[in-house]
C-alpha atoms as a PDB file:
ATOM      1  CA  ALA A   1     -27.011 -68.275 -35.723  1.00  0.00           C
ATOM      2  CA  ALA A   2     -23.950 -70.212 -34.523  1.00  0.00           C
ATOM      3  CA  ALA A   3     -25.032 -69.957 -30.877  1.00  0.00           C
ATOM      4  CA  LYS A   4     -28.571 -71.028 -31.742  1.00  0.00           C
ATOM      5  CA  LYS A   5     -27.204 -74.056 -33.601  1.00  0.00           C
ATOM      6  CA  SER A   6     -24.894 -75.020 -30.728  1.00  0.00           C
ATOM      7  CA  MET A   7     -27.688 -74.752 -28.120  1.00  0.00           C
ATOM      8  CA  GLY A   8     -30.505 -76.188 -30.208  1.00  0.00           C
ATOM      9  CA  VAL A   9     -32.969 -73.494 -29.056  1.00  0.00           C
ATOM     10  CA  GLY A  10     -33.540 -69.814 -29.726  1.00  0.00           C
ATOM     11  CA  ILE A  11     -34.843 -66.735 -27.923  1.00  0.00           C
ATOM     12  CA  LYS A  12     -38.619 -66.610 -27.602  1.00  0.00           C
ATOM     13  CA  ASP A  13     -38.983 -62.831 -27.896  1.00  0.00           C
ATOM     14  CA  VAL A  14     -36.911 -60.179 -29.650  1.00  0.00           C
ATOM     15  CA  PRO A  15     -34.688 -58.683 -26.903  1.00  0.00           C
ATOM     16  CA  ASN A  16     -34.564 -54.976 -26.064  1.00  0.00           C
ATOM     17  CA  LEU A  17     -30.918 -53.933 -26.350  1.00  0.00           C
ATOM     18  CA  VAL A  18     -29.692 -51.090 -24.105  1.00  0.00           C
ATOM     19  CA  ILE A  19     -26.207 -49.864 -25.029  1.00  0.00           C
ATOM     20  CA  TYR A  20     -24.062 -47.723 -22.721  1.00  0.00           C
ATOM     21  CA  PRO A  21     -21.083 -45.706 -24.019  1.00  0.00           C
ATOM     22  CA  SER A  22     -18.827 -47.137 -21.305  1.00  0.00           C
ATOM     23  CA  PRO A  23     -18.796 -49.961 -18.719  1.00  0.00           C
ATOM     24  CA  ASP A  24     -18.610 -47.377 -15.888  1.00  0.00           C
ATOM     25  CA  GLN A  25     -21.855 -45.754 -16.944  1.00  0.00           C
ATOM     26  CA  LEU A  26     -23.552 -49.150 -17.108  1.00  0.00           C
ATOM     27  CA  TYR A  27     -22.453 -50.083 -13.607  1.00  0.00           C
ATOM     28  CA  GLU A  28     -23.444 -46.676 -12.211  1.00  0.00           C
ATOM     29  CA  SER A  29     -26.922 -46.928 -13.697  1.00  0.00           C
ATOM     30  CA  ASN A  30     -29.750 -48.228 -11.541  1.00  0.00           C
ATOM     31  CA  ILE A  31     -31.332 -50.084 -14.459  1.00  0.00           C
ATOM     32  CA  GLY A  32     -31.795 -53.710 -13.493  1.00  0.00           C
ATOM     33  CA  LEU A  33     -30.743 -53.166  -9.889  1.00  0.00           C
ATOM     34  CA  TYR A  34     -34.225 -53.789  -8.493  1.00  0.00           C
ATOM     35  CA  GLU A  35     -33.212 -57.445  -8.262  1.00  0.00           C
ATOM     36  CA  GLN A  36     -31.486 -58.321  -4.997  1.00  0.00           C
ATOM     37  CA  LYS A  37     -28.631 -60.295  -6.492  1.00  0.00           C
ATOM     38  CA  VAL A  38     -25.236 -59.812  -8.093  1.00  0.00           C
ATOM     39  CA  GLN A  39     -25.678 -58.663 -11.680  1.00  0.00           C
ATOM     40  CA  THR A  40     -23.974 -60.610 -14.451  1.00  0.00           C
ATOM     41  CA  PHE A  41     -22.265 -58.828 -17.323  1.00  0.00           C
ATOM     42  CA  PRO A  42     -23.620 -58.454 -19.922  1.00  0.00           C
ATOM     43  CA  THR A  43     -26.729 -57.956 -17.773  1.00  0.00           C
ATOM     44  CA  VAL A  44     -29.902 -59.767 -18.772  1.00  0.00           C
ATOM     45  CA  SER A  45     -33.401 -59.141 -17.466  1.00  0.00           C
ATOM     46  CA  LEU A  46     -36.272 -61.402 -18.508  1.00  0.00           C
ATOM     47  CA  LYS A  47     -38.766 -58.627 -17.767  1.00  0.00           C
ATOM     48  CA  GLY A  48     -39.137 -57.166 -21.222  1.00  0.00           C
ATOM     49  CA  SER A  49     -36.255 -59.345 -22.467  1.00  0.00           C
ATOM     50  CA  ARG A  50     -33.808 -56.548 -21.687  1.00  0.00           C
ATOM     51  CA  VAL A  51     -30.089 -56.863 -22.394  1.00  0.00           C
ATOM     52  CA  LEU A  52     -27.591 -54.278 -21.097  1.00  0.00           C
ATOM     53  CA  VAL A  53     -24.210 -53.995 -22.807  1.00  0.00           C
ATOM     54  CA  ALA A  54     -21.417 -51.417 -22.750  1.00  0.00           C
ATOM     55  CA  PHE A  55     -19.051 -50.373 -25.518  1.00  0.00           C
ATOM     56  CA  ASN A  56     -15.458 -50.134 -24.284  1.00  0.00           C
ATOM     57  CA  GLY A  57     -13.903 -49.062 -27.592  1.00  0.00           C
ATOM     58  CA  SER A  58     -13.360 -52.563 -28.962  1.00  0.00           C
ATOM     59  CA  TYR A  59     -15.811 -53.766 -31.592  1.00  0.00           C
ATOM     60  CA  GLU A  60     -14.483 -57.301 -31.138  1.00  0.00           C
ATOM     61  CA  GLN A  61     -15.316 -57.248 -27.430  1.00  0.00           C
ATOM     62  CA  PHE A  62     -18.666 -55.645 -28.193  1.00  0.00           C
ATOM     63  CA  ARG A  63     -19.599 -58.449 -30.602  1.00  0.00           C
ATOM     64  CA  LYS A  64     -18.489 -60.952 -27.973  1.00  0.00           C
ATOM     65  CA  GLN A  65     -20.747 -59.253 -25.409  1.00  0.00           C
ATOM     66  CA  LEU A  66     -23.705 -59.422 -27.765  1.00  0.00           C
ATOM     67  CA  GLY A  67     -23.129 -63.123 -28.447  1.00  0.00           C
ATOM     68  CA  GLU A  68     -22.838 -63.964 -24.773  1.00  0.00           C
ATOM     69  CA  ALA A  69     -25.865 -61.821 -23.931  1.00  0.00           C
ATOM     70  CA  TRP A  70     -27.931 -63.700 -26.527  1.00  0.00           C
ATOM     71  CA  VAL A  71     -26.961 -67.068 -25.029  1.00  0.00           C
ATOM     72  CA  ARG A  72     -27.494 -65.865 -21.453  1.00  0.00           C
ATOM     73  CA  LEU A  73     -30.973 -64.590 -22.301  1.00  0.00           C
ATOM     74  CA  CYS A  74     -31.798 -67.866 -24.042  1.00  0.00           C
ATOM     75  CA  TRP A  75     -30.551 -69.839 -21.015  1.00  0.00           C
ATOM     76  CA  GLU A  76     -32.557 -67.706 -18.572  1.00  0.00           C
ATOM     77  CA  GLU A  77     -35.700 -68.173 -20.651  1.00  0.00           C
ATOM     78  CA  GLN A  78     -35.288 -71.941 -20.477  1.00  0.00           C
ATOM     79  CA  PHE A  79     -34.854 -71.911 -16.676  1.00  0.00           C
ATOM     80  CA  GLN A  80     -37.045 -68.996 -15.660  1.00  0.00           C
ATOM     81  CA  ASN A  81     -39.145 -69.144 -12.521  1.00  0.00           C
ATOM     82  CA  ASP A  82     -42.437 -70.529 -13.822  1.00  0.00           C
ATOM     83  CA  ALA A  83     -44.901 -73.172 -12.635  1.00  0.00           C
ATOM     84  CA  GLU A  84     -42.848 -75.963 -14.162  1.00  0.00           C
ATOM     85  CA  GLU A  85     -39.701 -74.887 -12.346  1.00  0.00           C
ATOM     86  CA  GLN A  86     -41.559 -74.738  -9.040  1.00  0.00           C
ATOM     87  CA  LEU A  87     -42.464 -78.386  -9.523  1.00  0.00           C
ATOM     88  CA  THR A  88     -39.074 -79.636 -10.701  1.00  0.00           C
ATOM     89  CA  ASN A  89     -36.672 -77.120  -9.095  1.00  0.00           C
ATOM     90  CA  LYS A  90     -34.714 -77.265 -12.356  1.00  0.00           C
ATOM     91  CA  LYS A  91     -32.523 -74.262 -11.751  1.00  0.00           C
ATOM     92  CA  GLN A  92     -31.044 -75.433  -8.447  1.00  0.00           C
ATOM     93  CA  PHE A  93     -29.823 -78.615 -10.160  1.00  0.00           C
ATOM     94  CA  VAL A  94     -27.414 -76.647 -12.368  1.00  0.00           C
ATOM     95  CA  PRO A  95     -24.127 -75.689 -10.662  1.00  0.00           C
ATOM     96  CA  SER A  96     -23.112 -72.085 -11.278  1.00  0.00           C
ATOM     97  CA  TRP A  97     -19.752 -73.112 -12.769  1.00  0.00           C
ATOM     98  CA  PHE A  98     -21.464 -75.202 -15.440  1.00  0.00           C
ATOM     99  CA  ARG A  99     -24.130 -72.601 -16.150  1.00  0.00           C
ATOM    100  CA  GLN A 100     -21.642 -69.756 -16.606  1.00  0.00           C
ATOM    101  CA  GLY A 101     -19.157 -71.936 -18.462  1.00  0.00           C
ATOM    102  CA  SER A 102     -21.691 -73.387 -20.880  1.00  0.00           C
ATOM    103  CA  ILE A 103     -22.989 -69.885 -21.644  1.00  0.00           C
ATOM    104  CA  ARG A 104     -19.472 -68.882 -22.624  1.00  0.00           C
ATOM    105  CA  PHE A 105     -18.968 -72.093 -24.587  1.00  0.00           C
ATOM    106  CA  PHE A 106     -22.228 -71.789 -26.538  1.00  0.00           C
ATOM    107  CA  ALA A 107     -21.435 -68.137 -27.249  1.00  0.00           C
ATOM    108  CA  SER A 108     -17.810 -68.429 -28.362  1.00  0.00           C
ATOM    109  CA  GLY A 109     -16.651 -72.048 -28.130  1.00  0.00           C
ATOM    110  CA  TRP A 110     -13.146 -72.657 -26.833  1.00  0.00           C
ATOM    111  CA  ASN A 111     -10.298 -70.639 -28.316  1.00  0.00           C
ATOM    112  CA  ILE A 112      -6.556 -70.274 -27.935  1.00  0.00           C
ATOM    113  CA  GLY A 113      -6.935 -67.412 -25.447  1.00  0.00           C
ATOM    114  CA  ASP A 114      -9.022 -69.595 -23.129  1.00  0.00           C
ATOM    115  CA  GLU A 115      -6.545 -72.444 -23.480  1.00  0.00           C
ATOM    116  CA  ASP A 116      -3.635 -70.122 -22.705  1.00  0.00           C
ATOM    117  CA  ILE A 117      -5.187 -69.011 -19.402  1.00  0.00           C
ATOM    118  CA  LEU A 118      -5.580 -72.644 -18.381  1.00  0.00           C
ATOM    119  CA  TYR A 119      -2.128 -73.565 -19.696  1.00  0.00           C
ATOM    120  CA  LYS A 120      -0.482 -70.923 -17.486  1.00  0.00           C
ATOM    121  CA  LYS A 121      -2.265 -72.266 -14.416  1.00  0.00           C
ATOM    122  CA  TYR A 122      -0.937 -75.753 -15.086  1.00  0.00           C
ATOM    123  CA  GLN A 123       2.567 -74.470 -15.781  1.00  0.00           C
ATOM    124  CA  ASN A 124       2.580 -72.312 -12.636  1.00  0.00           C
ATOM    125  CA  ASN A 125       1.316 -75.244 -10.549  1.00  0.00           C
ATOM    126  CA  SER A 126      -1.462 -73.035  -9.201  1.00  0.00           C
ATOM    127  CA  ILE A 127      -4.052 -75.805  -9.579  1.00  0.00           C
ATOM    128  CA  ALA A 128      -3.588 -79.359  -8.329  1.00  0.00           C
ATOM    129  CA  ASP A 129      -7.026 -80.765  -9.074  1.00  0.00           C
ATOM    130  CA  TRP A 130     -10.461 -79.955 -10.463  1.00  0.00           C
ATOM    131  CA  GLN A 131     -11.723 -78.440  -7.206  1.00  0.00           C
ATOM    132  CA  GLN A 132      -8.916 -75.889  -7.159  1.00  0.00           C
ATOM    133  CA  LEU A 133      -9.694 -74.944 -10.749  1.00  0.00           C
ATOM    134  CA  LEU A 134     -13.359 -74.493  -9.799  1.00  0.00           C
ATOM    135  CA  ALA A 135     -12.375 -72.280  -6.874  1.00  0.00           C
ATOM    136  CA  GLN A 136     -10.132 -70.052  -9.002  1.00  0.00           C
ATOM    137  CA  GLU A 137     -11.858 -69.974 -12.398  1.00  0.00           C
ATOM    138  CA  PRO A 138     -15.378 -71.466 -12.193  1.00  0.00           C
ATOM    139  CA  ALA A 139     -16.657 -70.082 -15.529  1.00  0.00           C
ATOM    140  CA  LEU A 140     -13.461 -71.083 -17.345  1.00  0.00           C
ATOM    141  CA  ALA A 141     -13.715 -74.568 -15.808  1.00  0.00           C
ATOM    142  CA  GLY A 142     -17.281 -74.932 -17.084  1.00  0.00           C
ATOM    143  CA  GLN A 143     -16.286 -73.721 -20.524  1.00  0.00           C
ATOM    144  CA  ALA A 144     -13.337 -76.129 -20.599  1.00  0.00           C
ATOM    145  CA  PHE A 145     -15.588 -78.978 -19.443  1.00  0.00           C
ATOM    146  CA  CYS A 146     -18.006 -78.378 -22.335  1.00  0.00           C
ATOM    147  CA  TYR A 147     -15.132 -78.398 -24.823  1.00  0.00           C
ATOM    148  CA  PHE A 148     -13.785 -81.589 -23.263  1.00  0.00           C
ATOM    149  CA  LEU A 149     -17.185 -83.276 -23.687  1.00  0.00           C
ATOM    150  CA  ALA A 150     -17.339 -82.192 -27.326  1.00  0.00           C
ATOM    151  CA  GLN A 151     -13.828 -83.517 -27.989  1.00  0.00           C
ATOM    152  CA  ARG A 152     -13.901 -86.734 -25.967  1.00  0.00           C
ATOM    153  CA  TYR A 153     -17.450 -87.775 -26.880  1.00  0.00           C
ATOM    154  CA  GLN A 154     -19.395 -86.057 -29.672  1.00  0.00           C
ATOM    155  CA  GLU A 155     -19.637 -82.485 -30.875  1.00  0.00           C
ATOM    156  CA  GLU A 156     -23.289 -82.259 -29.848  1.00  0.00           C
ATOM    157  CA  THR A 157     -22.716 -83.628 -26.305  1.00  0.00           C
ATOM    158  CA  PRO A 158     -22.837 -80.190 -24.580  1.00  0.00           C
ATOM    159  CA  ARG A 159     -26.147 -79.498 -26.328  1.00  0.00           C
ATOM    160  CA  GLN A 160     -27.480 -82.892 -25.240  1.00  0.00           C
ATOM    161  CA  VAL A 161     -26.513 -82.142 -21.626  1.00  0.00           C
ATOM    162  CA  PHE A 162     -28.276 -78.774 -21.884  1.00  0.00           C
ATOM    163  CA  PHE A 163     -31.400 -80.536 -23.182  1.00  0.00           C
ATOM    164  CA  GLN A 164     -31.386 -82.953 -20.240  1.00  0.00           C
ATOM    165  CA  LEU A 165     -31.016 -80.067 -17.783  1.00  0.00           C
ATOM    166  CA  ARG A 166     -34.034 -78.392 -19.375  1.00  0.00           C
ATOM    167  CA  GLN A 167     -35.970 -81.577 -18.631  1.00  0.00           C
ATOM    168  CA  GLY A 168     -35.218 -81.187 -14.922  1.00  0.00           C
ATOM    169  CA  LYS A 169     -32.258 -83.576 -14.604  1.00  0.00           C
ATOM    170  CA  THR A 170     -29.364 -82.806 -12.307  1.00  0.00           C
ATOM    171  CA  LEU A 171     -26.016 -82.249 -14.015  1.00  0.00           C
ATOM    172  CA  ASN A 172     -24.738 -85.540 -12.594  1.00  0.00           C
ATOM    173  CA  ARG A 173     -27.776 -87.387 -13.945  1.00  0.00           C
ATOM    174  CA  ALA A 174     -27.564 -85.646 -17.314  1.00  0.00           C
ATOM    175  CA  VAL A 175     -23.921 -86.535 -17.979  1.00  0.00           C
ATOM    176  CA  ARG A 176     -24.427 -90.081 -16.717  1.00  0.00           C
ATOM    177  CA  LEU A 177     -27.283 -90.590 -19.188  1.00  0.00           C
ATOM    178  CA  ILE A 178     -25.264 -89.238 -22.105  1.00  0.00           C
ATOM    179  CA  CYS A 179     -21.666 -90.178 -21.310  1.00  0.00           C
ATOM    180  CA  LYS A 180     -22.369 -93.265 -19.166  1.00  0.00           C
ATOM    181  CA  ARG A 181     -20.047 -91.948 -16.456  1.00  0.00           C
ATOM    182  CA  PRO A 182     -20.627 -90.049 -13.184  1.00  0.00           C
ATOM    183  CA  LEU A 183     -19.794 -86.359 -13.012  1.00  0.00           C
ATOM    184  CA  ASP A 184     -16.805 -86.728 -10.671  1.00  0.00           C
ATOM    185  CA  SER A 185     -15.214 -89.229 -13.060  1.00  0.00           C
ATOM    186  CA  LEU A 186     -15.742 -86.877 -16.005  1.00  0.00           C
ATOM    187  CA  THR A 187     -14.320 -83.845 -14.224  1.00  0.00           C
ATOM    188  CA  ALA A 188     -11.242 -85.871 -13.241  1.00  0.00           C
ATOM    189  CA  GLN A 189     -10.844 -86.936 -16.880  1.00  0.00           C
ATOM    190  CA  CYS A 190     -11.321 -83.335 -17.957  1.00  0.00           C
ATOM    191  CA  PHE A 191      -8.574 -82.129 -15.624  1.00  0.00           C
ATOM    192  CA  ALA A 192      -6.208 -84.829 -16.906  1.00  0.00           C
ATOM    193  CA  PHE A 193      -7.147 -84.006 -20.519  1.00  0.00           C
ATOM    194  CA  TYR A 194      -5.957 -80.407 -20.164  1.00  0.00           C
ATOM    195  CA  ARG A 195      -2.920 -81.382 -18.141  1.00  0.00           C
ATOM    196  CA  GLN A 196      -1.798 -83.607 -21.013  1.00  0.00           C
ATOM    197  CA  ARG A 197      -2.435 -80.789 -23.500  1.00  0.00           C
ATOM    198  CA  SER A 198      -0.473 -78.441 -21.264  1.00  0.00           C
ATOM    199  CA  ASN A 199       2.473 -80.853 -21.080  1.00  0.00           C
ATOM    200  CA  THR A 200       2.431 -81.284 -24.854  1.00  0.00           C
ATOM    201  CA  ALA A 201       2.322 -77.528 -25.367  1.00  0.00           C
ATOM    202  CA  GLY A 202       5.231 -77.091 -22.959  1.00  0.00           C
ATOM    203  CA  MET A 203       7.308 -79.720 -24.763  1.00  0.00           C
ATOM    204  CA  THR A 204       6.579 -78.054 -28.103  1.00  0.00           C
ATOM    205  CA  SER A 205       7.574 -74.664 -26.707  1.00  0.00           C
ATOM    206  CA  ASP A 206      10.870 -76.053 -25.320  1.00  0.00           C
ATOM    207  CA  THR A 207      11.673 -77.626 -28.694  1.00  0.00           C
ATOM    208  CA  LEU A 208      11.065 -74.347 -30.523  1.00  0.00           C
ATOM    209  CA  THR A 209      13.245 -72.340 -28.131  1.00  0.00           C
ATOM    210  CA  ALA A 210      16.081 -74.874 -27.839  1.00  0.00           C
END
C-alpha cells in the first residue's frame, strides 16, 4: 500500500509469486533465463506477471524483496514493450541509474543504512563528483536523488517525475518541467546536499567522541 501510494499507480494483474528456499537455488534455476539479458533480483517477468524471490533466512530481507519486486513489476508494466512504446521509445529515455534507484526509493524510501553507505564514501574520499558516484553505486545514486528531490522540493516530486516519464518525457525534460532546473544542475545540487549532510554527521560524531 505504501509503495502504491508513493508511485501513484498499482499492478494491473495479480502477480504469480515463485519462492525459492535459497538464493543459490534461484540463480541455478533456468526459470526466466529465456531472456537474453542480465536478470535483476528479485527477478520479474511480465509474461504471466511472474516474480521470483529467494528466502535467505531473514524475514526482514524477504519482506524487502517482496516490496521491491512489487515496485519493479509495476514499473515494468508501465514501460513494457507495446505499441505506444514503439512510437515514443519511452524506455530508452530513462537512465538505468534512475530506474533502479527509483524502484528502491518507491519500495523502501531512504533509510539510515542507505545514508551510511553514502556517508562512508564521502568520508573515504572515494567519490569526487556525481559521475564517480554513478560509476560506483548507480542504484544508490538514483535512490539518493529521489530522496533529494522529495526533501528539496516536495514529497510527491519523485512521483511527478515518474508520471512524466510514463508520458514519454526524457528524465532531463521531466525534472526541468517539475523542478525548473536541468538535470545536470540538480545532480550537482544533490551531490552537494549529501556532502553537507556528511560533513554535519562527521562533526556530530567528532563532538560525541571528544
